[in-house]
PDB file of C-alpha atoms in Angstrom:
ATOM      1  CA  UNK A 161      44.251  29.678 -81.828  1.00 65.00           C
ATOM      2  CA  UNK A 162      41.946  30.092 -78.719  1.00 81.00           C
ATOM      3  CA  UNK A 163      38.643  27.833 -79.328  1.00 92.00           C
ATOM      4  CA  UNK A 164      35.026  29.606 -78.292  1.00 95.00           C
ATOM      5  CA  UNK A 165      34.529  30.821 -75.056  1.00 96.00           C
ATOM      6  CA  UNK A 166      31.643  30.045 -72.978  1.00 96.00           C
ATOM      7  CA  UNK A 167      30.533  31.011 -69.498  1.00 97.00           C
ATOM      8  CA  UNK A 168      29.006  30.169 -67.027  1.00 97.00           C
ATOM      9  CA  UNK A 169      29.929  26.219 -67.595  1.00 95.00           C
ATOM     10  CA  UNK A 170      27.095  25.612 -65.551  1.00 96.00           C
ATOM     11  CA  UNK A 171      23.548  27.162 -64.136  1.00 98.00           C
ATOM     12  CA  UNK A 172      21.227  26.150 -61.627  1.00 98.00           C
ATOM     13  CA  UNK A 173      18.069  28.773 -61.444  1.00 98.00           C
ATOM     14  CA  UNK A 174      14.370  28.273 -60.330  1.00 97.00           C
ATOM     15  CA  UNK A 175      11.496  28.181 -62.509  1.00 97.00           C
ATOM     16  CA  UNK A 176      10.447  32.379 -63.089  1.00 97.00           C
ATOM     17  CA  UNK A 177      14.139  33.282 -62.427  1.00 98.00           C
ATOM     18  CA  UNK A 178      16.802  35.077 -65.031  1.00 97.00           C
ATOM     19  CA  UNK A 179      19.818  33.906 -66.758  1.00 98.00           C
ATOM     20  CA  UNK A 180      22.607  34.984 -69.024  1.00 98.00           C
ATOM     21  CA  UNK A 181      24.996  33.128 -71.062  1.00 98.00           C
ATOM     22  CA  UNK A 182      27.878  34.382 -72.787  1.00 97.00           C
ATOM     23  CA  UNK A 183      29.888  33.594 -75.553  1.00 97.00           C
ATOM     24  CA  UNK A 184      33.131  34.860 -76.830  1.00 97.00           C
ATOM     25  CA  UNK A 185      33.558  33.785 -80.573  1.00 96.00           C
ATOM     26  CA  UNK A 186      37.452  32.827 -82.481  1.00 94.00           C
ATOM     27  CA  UNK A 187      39.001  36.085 -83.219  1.00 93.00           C
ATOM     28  CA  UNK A 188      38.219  36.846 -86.634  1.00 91.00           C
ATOM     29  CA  UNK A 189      34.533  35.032 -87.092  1.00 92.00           C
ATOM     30  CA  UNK A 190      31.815  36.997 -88.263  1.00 91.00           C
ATOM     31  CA  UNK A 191      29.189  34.262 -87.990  1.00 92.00           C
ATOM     32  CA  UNK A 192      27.946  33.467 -84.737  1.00 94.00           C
ATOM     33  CA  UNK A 193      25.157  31.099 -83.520  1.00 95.00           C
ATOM     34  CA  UNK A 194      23.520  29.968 -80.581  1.00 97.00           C
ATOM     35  CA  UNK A 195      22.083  26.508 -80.011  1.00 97.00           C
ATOM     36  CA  UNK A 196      19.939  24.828 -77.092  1.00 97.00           C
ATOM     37  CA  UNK A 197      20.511  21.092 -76.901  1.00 95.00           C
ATOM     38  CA  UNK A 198      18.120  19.062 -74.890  1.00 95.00           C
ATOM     39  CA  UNK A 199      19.172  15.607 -73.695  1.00 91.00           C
ATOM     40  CA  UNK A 200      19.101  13.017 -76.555  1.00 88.00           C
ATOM     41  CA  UNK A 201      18.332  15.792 -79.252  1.00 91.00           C
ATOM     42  CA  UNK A 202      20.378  17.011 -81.674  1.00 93.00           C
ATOM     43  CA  UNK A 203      21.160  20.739 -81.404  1.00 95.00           C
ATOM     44  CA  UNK A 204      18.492  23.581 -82.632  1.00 94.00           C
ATOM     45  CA  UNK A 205      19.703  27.061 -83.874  1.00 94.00           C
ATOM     46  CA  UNK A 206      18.003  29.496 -81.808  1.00 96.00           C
ATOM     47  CA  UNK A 207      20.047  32.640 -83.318  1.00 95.00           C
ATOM     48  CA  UNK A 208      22.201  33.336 -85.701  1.00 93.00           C
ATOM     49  CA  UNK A 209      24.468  36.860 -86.152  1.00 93.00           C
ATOM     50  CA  UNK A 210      26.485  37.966 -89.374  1.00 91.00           C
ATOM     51  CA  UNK A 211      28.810  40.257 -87.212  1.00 89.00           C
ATOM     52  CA  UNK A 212      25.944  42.462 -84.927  1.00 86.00           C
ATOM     53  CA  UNK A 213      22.932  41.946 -87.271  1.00 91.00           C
ATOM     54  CA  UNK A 214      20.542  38.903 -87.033  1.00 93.00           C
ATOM     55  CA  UNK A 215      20.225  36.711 -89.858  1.00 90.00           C
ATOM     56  CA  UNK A 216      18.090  34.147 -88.085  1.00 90.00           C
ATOM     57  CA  UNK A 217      15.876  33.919 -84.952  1.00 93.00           C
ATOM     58  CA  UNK A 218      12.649  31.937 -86.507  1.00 91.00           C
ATOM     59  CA  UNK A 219      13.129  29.679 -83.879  1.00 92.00           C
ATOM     60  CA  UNK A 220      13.894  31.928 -80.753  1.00 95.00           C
ATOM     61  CA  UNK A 221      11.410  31.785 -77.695  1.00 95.00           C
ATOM     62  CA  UNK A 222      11.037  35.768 -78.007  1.00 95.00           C
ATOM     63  CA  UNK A 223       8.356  36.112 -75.035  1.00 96.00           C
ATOM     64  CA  UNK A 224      11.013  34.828 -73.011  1.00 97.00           C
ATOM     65  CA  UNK A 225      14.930  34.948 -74.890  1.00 98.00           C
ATOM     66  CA  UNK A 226      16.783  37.731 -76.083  1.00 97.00           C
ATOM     67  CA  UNK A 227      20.030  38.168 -77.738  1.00 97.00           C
ATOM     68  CA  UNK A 228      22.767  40.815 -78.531  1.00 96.00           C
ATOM     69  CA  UNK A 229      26.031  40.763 -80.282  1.00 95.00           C
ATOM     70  CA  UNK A 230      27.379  44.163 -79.611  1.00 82.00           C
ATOM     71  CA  UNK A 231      30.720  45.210 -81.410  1.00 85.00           C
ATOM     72  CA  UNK A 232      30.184  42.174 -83.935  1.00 84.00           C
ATOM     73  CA  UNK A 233      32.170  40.170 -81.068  1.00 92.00           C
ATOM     74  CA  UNK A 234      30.908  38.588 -77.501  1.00 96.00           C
ATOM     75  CA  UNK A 235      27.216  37.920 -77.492  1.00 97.00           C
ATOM     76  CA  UNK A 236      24.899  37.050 -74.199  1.00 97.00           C
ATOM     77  CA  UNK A 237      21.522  35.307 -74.655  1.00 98.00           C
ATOM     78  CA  UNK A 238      19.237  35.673 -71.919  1.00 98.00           C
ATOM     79  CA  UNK A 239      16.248  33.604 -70.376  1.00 98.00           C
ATOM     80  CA  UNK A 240      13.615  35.585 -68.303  1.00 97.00           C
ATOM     81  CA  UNK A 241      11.786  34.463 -66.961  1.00 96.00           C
ATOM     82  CA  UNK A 242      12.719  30.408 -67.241  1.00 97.00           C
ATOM     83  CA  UNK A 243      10.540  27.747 -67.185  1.00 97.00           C
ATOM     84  CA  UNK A 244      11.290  24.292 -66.467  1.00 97.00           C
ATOM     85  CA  UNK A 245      11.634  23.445 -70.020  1.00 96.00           C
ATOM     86  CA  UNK A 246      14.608  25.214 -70.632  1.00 97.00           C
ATOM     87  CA  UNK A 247      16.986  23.025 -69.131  1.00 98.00           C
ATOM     88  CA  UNK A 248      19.170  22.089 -71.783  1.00 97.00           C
ATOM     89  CA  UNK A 249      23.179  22.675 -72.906  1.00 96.00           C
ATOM     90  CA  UNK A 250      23.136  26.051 -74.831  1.00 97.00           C
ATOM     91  CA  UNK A 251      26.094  25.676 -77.147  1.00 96.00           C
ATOM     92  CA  UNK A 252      27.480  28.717 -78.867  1.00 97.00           C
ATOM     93  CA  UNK A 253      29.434  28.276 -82.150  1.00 95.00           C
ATOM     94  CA  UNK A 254      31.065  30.435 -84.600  1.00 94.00           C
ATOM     95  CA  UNK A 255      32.350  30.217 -88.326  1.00 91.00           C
ATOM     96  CA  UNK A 256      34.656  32.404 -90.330  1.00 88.00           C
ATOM     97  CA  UNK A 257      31.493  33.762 -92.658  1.00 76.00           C
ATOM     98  CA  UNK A 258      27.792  33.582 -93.449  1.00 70.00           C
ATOM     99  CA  UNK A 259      28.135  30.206 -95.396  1.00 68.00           C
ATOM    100  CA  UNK A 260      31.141  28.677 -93.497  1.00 67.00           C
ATOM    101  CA  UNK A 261      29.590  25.203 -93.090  1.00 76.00           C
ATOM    102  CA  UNK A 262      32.390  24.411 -90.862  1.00 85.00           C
ATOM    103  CA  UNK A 263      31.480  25.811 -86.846  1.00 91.00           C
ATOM    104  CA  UNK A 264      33.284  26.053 -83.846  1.00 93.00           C
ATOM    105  CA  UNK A 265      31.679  25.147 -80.967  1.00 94.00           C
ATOM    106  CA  UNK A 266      32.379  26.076 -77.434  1.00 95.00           C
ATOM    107  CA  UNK A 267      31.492  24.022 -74.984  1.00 93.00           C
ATOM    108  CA  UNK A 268      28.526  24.694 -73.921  1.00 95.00           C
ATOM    109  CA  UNK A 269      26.607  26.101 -70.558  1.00 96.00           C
ATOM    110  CA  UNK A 270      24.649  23.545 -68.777  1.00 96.00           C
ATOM    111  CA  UNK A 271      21.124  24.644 -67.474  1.00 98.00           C
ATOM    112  CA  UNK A 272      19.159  23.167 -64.794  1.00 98.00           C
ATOM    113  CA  UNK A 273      15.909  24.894 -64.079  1.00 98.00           C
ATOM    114  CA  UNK A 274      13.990  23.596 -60.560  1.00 97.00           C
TER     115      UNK A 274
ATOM    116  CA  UNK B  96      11.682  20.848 -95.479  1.00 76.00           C
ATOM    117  CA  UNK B  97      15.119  19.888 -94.684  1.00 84.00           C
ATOM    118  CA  UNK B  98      15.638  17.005 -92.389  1.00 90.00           C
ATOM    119  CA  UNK B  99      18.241  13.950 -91.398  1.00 94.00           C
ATOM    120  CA  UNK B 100      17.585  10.590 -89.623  1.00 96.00           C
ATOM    121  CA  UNK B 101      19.865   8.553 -87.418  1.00 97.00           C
ATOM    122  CA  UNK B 102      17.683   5.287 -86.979  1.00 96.00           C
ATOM    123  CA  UNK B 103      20.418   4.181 -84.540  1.00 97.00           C
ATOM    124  CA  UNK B 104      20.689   5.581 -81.110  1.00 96.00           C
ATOM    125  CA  UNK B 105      23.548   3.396 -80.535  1.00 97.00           C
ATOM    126  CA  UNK B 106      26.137   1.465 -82.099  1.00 98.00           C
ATOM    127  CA  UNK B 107      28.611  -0.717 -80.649  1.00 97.00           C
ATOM    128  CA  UNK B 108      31.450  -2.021 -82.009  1.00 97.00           C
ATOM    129  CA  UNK B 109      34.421  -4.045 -80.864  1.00 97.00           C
ATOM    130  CA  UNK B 110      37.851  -2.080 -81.362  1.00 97.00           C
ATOM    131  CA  UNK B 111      39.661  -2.967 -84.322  1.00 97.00           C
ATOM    132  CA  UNK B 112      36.803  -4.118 -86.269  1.00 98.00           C
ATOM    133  CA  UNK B 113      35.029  -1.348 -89.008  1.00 97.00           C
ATOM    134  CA  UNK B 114      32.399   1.042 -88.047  1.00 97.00           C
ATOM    135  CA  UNK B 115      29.174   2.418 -89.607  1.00 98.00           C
ATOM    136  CA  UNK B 116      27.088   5.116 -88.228  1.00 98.00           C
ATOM    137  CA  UNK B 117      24.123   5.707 -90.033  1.00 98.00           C
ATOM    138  CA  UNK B 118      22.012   8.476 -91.751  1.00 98.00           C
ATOM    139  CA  UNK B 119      19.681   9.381 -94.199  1.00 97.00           C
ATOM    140  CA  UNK B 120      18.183  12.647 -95.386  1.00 95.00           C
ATOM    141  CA  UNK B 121      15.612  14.789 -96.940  1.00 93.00           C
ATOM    142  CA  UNK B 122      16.043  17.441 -99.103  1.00 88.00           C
ATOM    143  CA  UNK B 123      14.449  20.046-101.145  1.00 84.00           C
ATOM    144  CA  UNK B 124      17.310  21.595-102.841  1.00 80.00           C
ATOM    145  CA  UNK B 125      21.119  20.135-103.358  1.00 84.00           C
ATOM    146  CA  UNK B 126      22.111  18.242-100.466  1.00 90.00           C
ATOM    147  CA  UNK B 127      24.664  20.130 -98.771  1.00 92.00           C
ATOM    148  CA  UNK B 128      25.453  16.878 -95.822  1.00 95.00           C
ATOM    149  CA  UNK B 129      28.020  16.961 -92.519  1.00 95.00           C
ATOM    150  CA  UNK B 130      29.390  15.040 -89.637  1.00 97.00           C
ATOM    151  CA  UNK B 131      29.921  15.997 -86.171  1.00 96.00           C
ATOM    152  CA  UNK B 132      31.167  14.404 -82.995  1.00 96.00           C
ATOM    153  CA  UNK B 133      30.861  15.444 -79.660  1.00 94.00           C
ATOM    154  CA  UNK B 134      33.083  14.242 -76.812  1.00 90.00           C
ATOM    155  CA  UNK B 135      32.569  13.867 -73.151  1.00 82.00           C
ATOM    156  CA  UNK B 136      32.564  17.332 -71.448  1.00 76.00           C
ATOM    157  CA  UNK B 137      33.359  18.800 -75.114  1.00 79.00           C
ATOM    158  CA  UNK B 138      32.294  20.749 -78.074  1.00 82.00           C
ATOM    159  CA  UNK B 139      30.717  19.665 -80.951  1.00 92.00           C
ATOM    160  CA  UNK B 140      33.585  18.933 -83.555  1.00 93.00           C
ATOM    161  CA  UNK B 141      33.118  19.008 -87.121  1.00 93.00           C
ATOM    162  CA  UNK B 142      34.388  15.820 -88.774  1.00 95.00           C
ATOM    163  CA  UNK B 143      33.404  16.347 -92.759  1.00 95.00           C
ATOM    164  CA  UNK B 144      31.507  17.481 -94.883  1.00 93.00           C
ATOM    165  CA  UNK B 145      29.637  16.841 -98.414  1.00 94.00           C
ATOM    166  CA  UNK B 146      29.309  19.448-100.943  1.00 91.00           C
ATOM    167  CA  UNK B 147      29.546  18.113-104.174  1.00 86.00           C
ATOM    168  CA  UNK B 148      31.939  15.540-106.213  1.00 87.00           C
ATOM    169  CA  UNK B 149      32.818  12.562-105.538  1.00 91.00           C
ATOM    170  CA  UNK B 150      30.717  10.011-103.179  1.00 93.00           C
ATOM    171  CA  UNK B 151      33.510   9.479-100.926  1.00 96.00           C
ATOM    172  CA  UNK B 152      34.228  12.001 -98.428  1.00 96.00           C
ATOM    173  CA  UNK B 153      37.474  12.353 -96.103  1.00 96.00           C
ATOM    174  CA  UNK B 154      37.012  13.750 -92.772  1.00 94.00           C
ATOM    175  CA  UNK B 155      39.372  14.008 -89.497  1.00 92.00           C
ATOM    176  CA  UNK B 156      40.399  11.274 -87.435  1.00 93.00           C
ATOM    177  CA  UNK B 157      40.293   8.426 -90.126  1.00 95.00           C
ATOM    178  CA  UNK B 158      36.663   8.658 -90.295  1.00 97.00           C
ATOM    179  CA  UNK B 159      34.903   9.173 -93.820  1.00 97.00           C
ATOM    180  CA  UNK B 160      31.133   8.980 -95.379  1.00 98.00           C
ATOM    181  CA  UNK B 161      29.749   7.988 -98.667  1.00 97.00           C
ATOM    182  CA  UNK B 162      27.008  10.131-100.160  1.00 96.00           C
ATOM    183  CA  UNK B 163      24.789   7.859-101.944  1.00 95.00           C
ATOM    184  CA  UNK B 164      21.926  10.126-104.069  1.00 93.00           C
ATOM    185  CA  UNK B 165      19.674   6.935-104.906  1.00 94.00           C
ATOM    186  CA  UNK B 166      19.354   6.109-101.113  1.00 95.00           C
ATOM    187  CA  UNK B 167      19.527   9.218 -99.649  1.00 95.00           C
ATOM    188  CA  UNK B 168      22.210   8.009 -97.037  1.00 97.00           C
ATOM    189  CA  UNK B 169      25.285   9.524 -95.886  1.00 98.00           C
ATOM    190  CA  UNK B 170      26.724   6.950 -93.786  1.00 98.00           C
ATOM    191  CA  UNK B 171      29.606   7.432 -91.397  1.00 98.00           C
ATOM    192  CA  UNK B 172      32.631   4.969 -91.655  1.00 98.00           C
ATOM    193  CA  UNK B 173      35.881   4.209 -90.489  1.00 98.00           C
ATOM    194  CA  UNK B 174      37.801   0.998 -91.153  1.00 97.00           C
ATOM    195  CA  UNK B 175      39.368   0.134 -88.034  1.00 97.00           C
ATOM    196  CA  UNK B 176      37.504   1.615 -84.804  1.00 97.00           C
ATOM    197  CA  UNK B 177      39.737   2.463 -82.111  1.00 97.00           C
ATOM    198  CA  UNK B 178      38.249   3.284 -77.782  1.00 96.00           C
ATOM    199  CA  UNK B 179      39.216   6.664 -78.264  1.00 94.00           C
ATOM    200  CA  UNK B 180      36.568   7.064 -81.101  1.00 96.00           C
ATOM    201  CA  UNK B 181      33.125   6.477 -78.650  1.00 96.00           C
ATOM    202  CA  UNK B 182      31.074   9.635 -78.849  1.00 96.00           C
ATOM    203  CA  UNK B 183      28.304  10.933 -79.479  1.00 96.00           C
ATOM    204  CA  UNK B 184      27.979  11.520 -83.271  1.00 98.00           C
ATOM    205  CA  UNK B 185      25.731  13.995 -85.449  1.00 97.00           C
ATOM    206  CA  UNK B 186      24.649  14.108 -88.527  1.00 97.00           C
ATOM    207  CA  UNK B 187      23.490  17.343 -90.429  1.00 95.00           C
ATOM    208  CA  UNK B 188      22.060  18.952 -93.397  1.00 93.00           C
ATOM    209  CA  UNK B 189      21.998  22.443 -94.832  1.00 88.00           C
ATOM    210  CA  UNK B 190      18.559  24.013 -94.296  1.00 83.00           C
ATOM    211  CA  UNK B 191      17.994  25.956 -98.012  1.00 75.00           C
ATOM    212  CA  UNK B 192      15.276  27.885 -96.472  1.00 74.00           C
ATOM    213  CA  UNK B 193      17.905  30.150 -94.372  1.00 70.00           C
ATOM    214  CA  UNK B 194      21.273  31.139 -95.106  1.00 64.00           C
ATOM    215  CA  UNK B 195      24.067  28.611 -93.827  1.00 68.00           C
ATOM    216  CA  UNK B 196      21.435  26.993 -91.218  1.00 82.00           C
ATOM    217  CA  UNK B 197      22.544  23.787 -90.338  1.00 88.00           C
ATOM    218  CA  UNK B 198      19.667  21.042 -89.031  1.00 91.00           C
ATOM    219  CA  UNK B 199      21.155  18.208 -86.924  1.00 95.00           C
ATOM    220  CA  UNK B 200      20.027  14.794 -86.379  1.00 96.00           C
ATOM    221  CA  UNK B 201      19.116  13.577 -82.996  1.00 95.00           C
ATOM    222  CA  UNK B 202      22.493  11.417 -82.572  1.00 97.00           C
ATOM    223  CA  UNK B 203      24.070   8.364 -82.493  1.00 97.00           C
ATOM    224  CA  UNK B 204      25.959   6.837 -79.232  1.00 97.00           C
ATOM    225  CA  UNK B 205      29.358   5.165 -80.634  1.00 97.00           C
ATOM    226  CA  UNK B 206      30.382   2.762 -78.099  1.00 97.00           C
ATOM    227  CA  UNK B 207      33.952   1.113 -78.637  1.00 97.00           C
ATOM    228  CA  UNK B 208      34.715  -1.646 -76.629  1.00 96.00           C
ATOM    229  CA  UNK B 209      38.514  -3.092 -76.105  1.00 94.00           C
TER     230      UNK B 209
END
């Protein structure tokens, strides 16, 4: 069983720049999430999908992110413009249904913002 | 509000000997508790998880917690630490205020040394 997909690995962008991340979820999962991890923090849920809708986004930077899941299956979340705060590892994970407590994460997409 | 402490950023541990990772938690509604590990250059991996029954909980890799109610711990343990097991390890609670959020601690570093 393929794990989730992540790409780019890495990202280096300037402060006021755009980026995209994307995430390709296990085959099958209807739950997907996306987290940004900071150095020496745990992960925080910025999104969260039940196949295309959004279930949660309280904590989502909307002046700045965005997030799709079209077709219920590979989702991008996007950073425009960036500030230098946003460096972090954005992890996206995935579980088999809404209260799964079990996720698969991919491993994650390294940000750097100058 | 739903939260977990890790008082430890680090533990180290001499191979061979029994390890104990730390956490407590705070909870409005049942405590719905979990363990994950992250690797070098990896994904977060979930280890275990406590739902409900009986204080003792068996995870992956030899590693398992006990859920005491009186402390509010759910410490991670394993009776024989081997080099392979140094990560970076998370605890996490179910947030009850949005469905199947997960809040993380902030991590431990498990160091085994030979």
């Amino acid at each position: 069983e393929a794990g989730v997909a992540q790409s780019p690995r890495y990202k280096i962008i300037e402060k006021r720049q755009s980026v995209a991340f994307w995430c390709n979820p296990i085959s099958g999962h209807a739950t997907l999430y996306w987290y940004q991890q900071i150095l020496g923090q745990g992960p925080k849920l910025l999104i969260q999908f039940q196949n295309n809708g959004v279930v949660d986004d309280s904590q989502l930077p909307k002046d700045r992110f965005s997030a799709e899941r079209l077709k219920g299956v590979d989702s991008t979340l996007k950073i425009q413009p960036a500030k230098l705060e946003d460096s972090a590892v954005y992890l996206c994970a995935s579980s088999l249904q809404r209260d799964a407590y079990e996720q698969y994460f991919g491993p994650g997409t390294r940000l750097t913002v100058t | 509000a739903q939260s977990v402490a890790q008082p430890e950023d680090q533990v180290n541990v001499a191979e061979g000997n029994p390890l104990t990772v730390k956490c407590t938690y705070s909870v409005s509604g049942n405590p719905y508790l979990f363990w994950y590990v992250q690797y070098p250059n990896r994904g977060l991996q979930f280890l275990l998880k406590y739902i409900t029954g009986d204080n003792l909980v068996k995870g992956s890799y030899g590693f398992e917690a006990e859920f005491n109610k009186s402390q509010t711990s759910f410490h991670l343990k394993k009776p024989s630490a081997l080099v392979s097991d140094s990560a970076l390890y998370f605890c996490a609670v179910r947030d009850w205020s949005s469905a199947s959020k997960i809040i993380f601690g902030s991590g431990t570093r498990l160091s085994i040394r030979p």
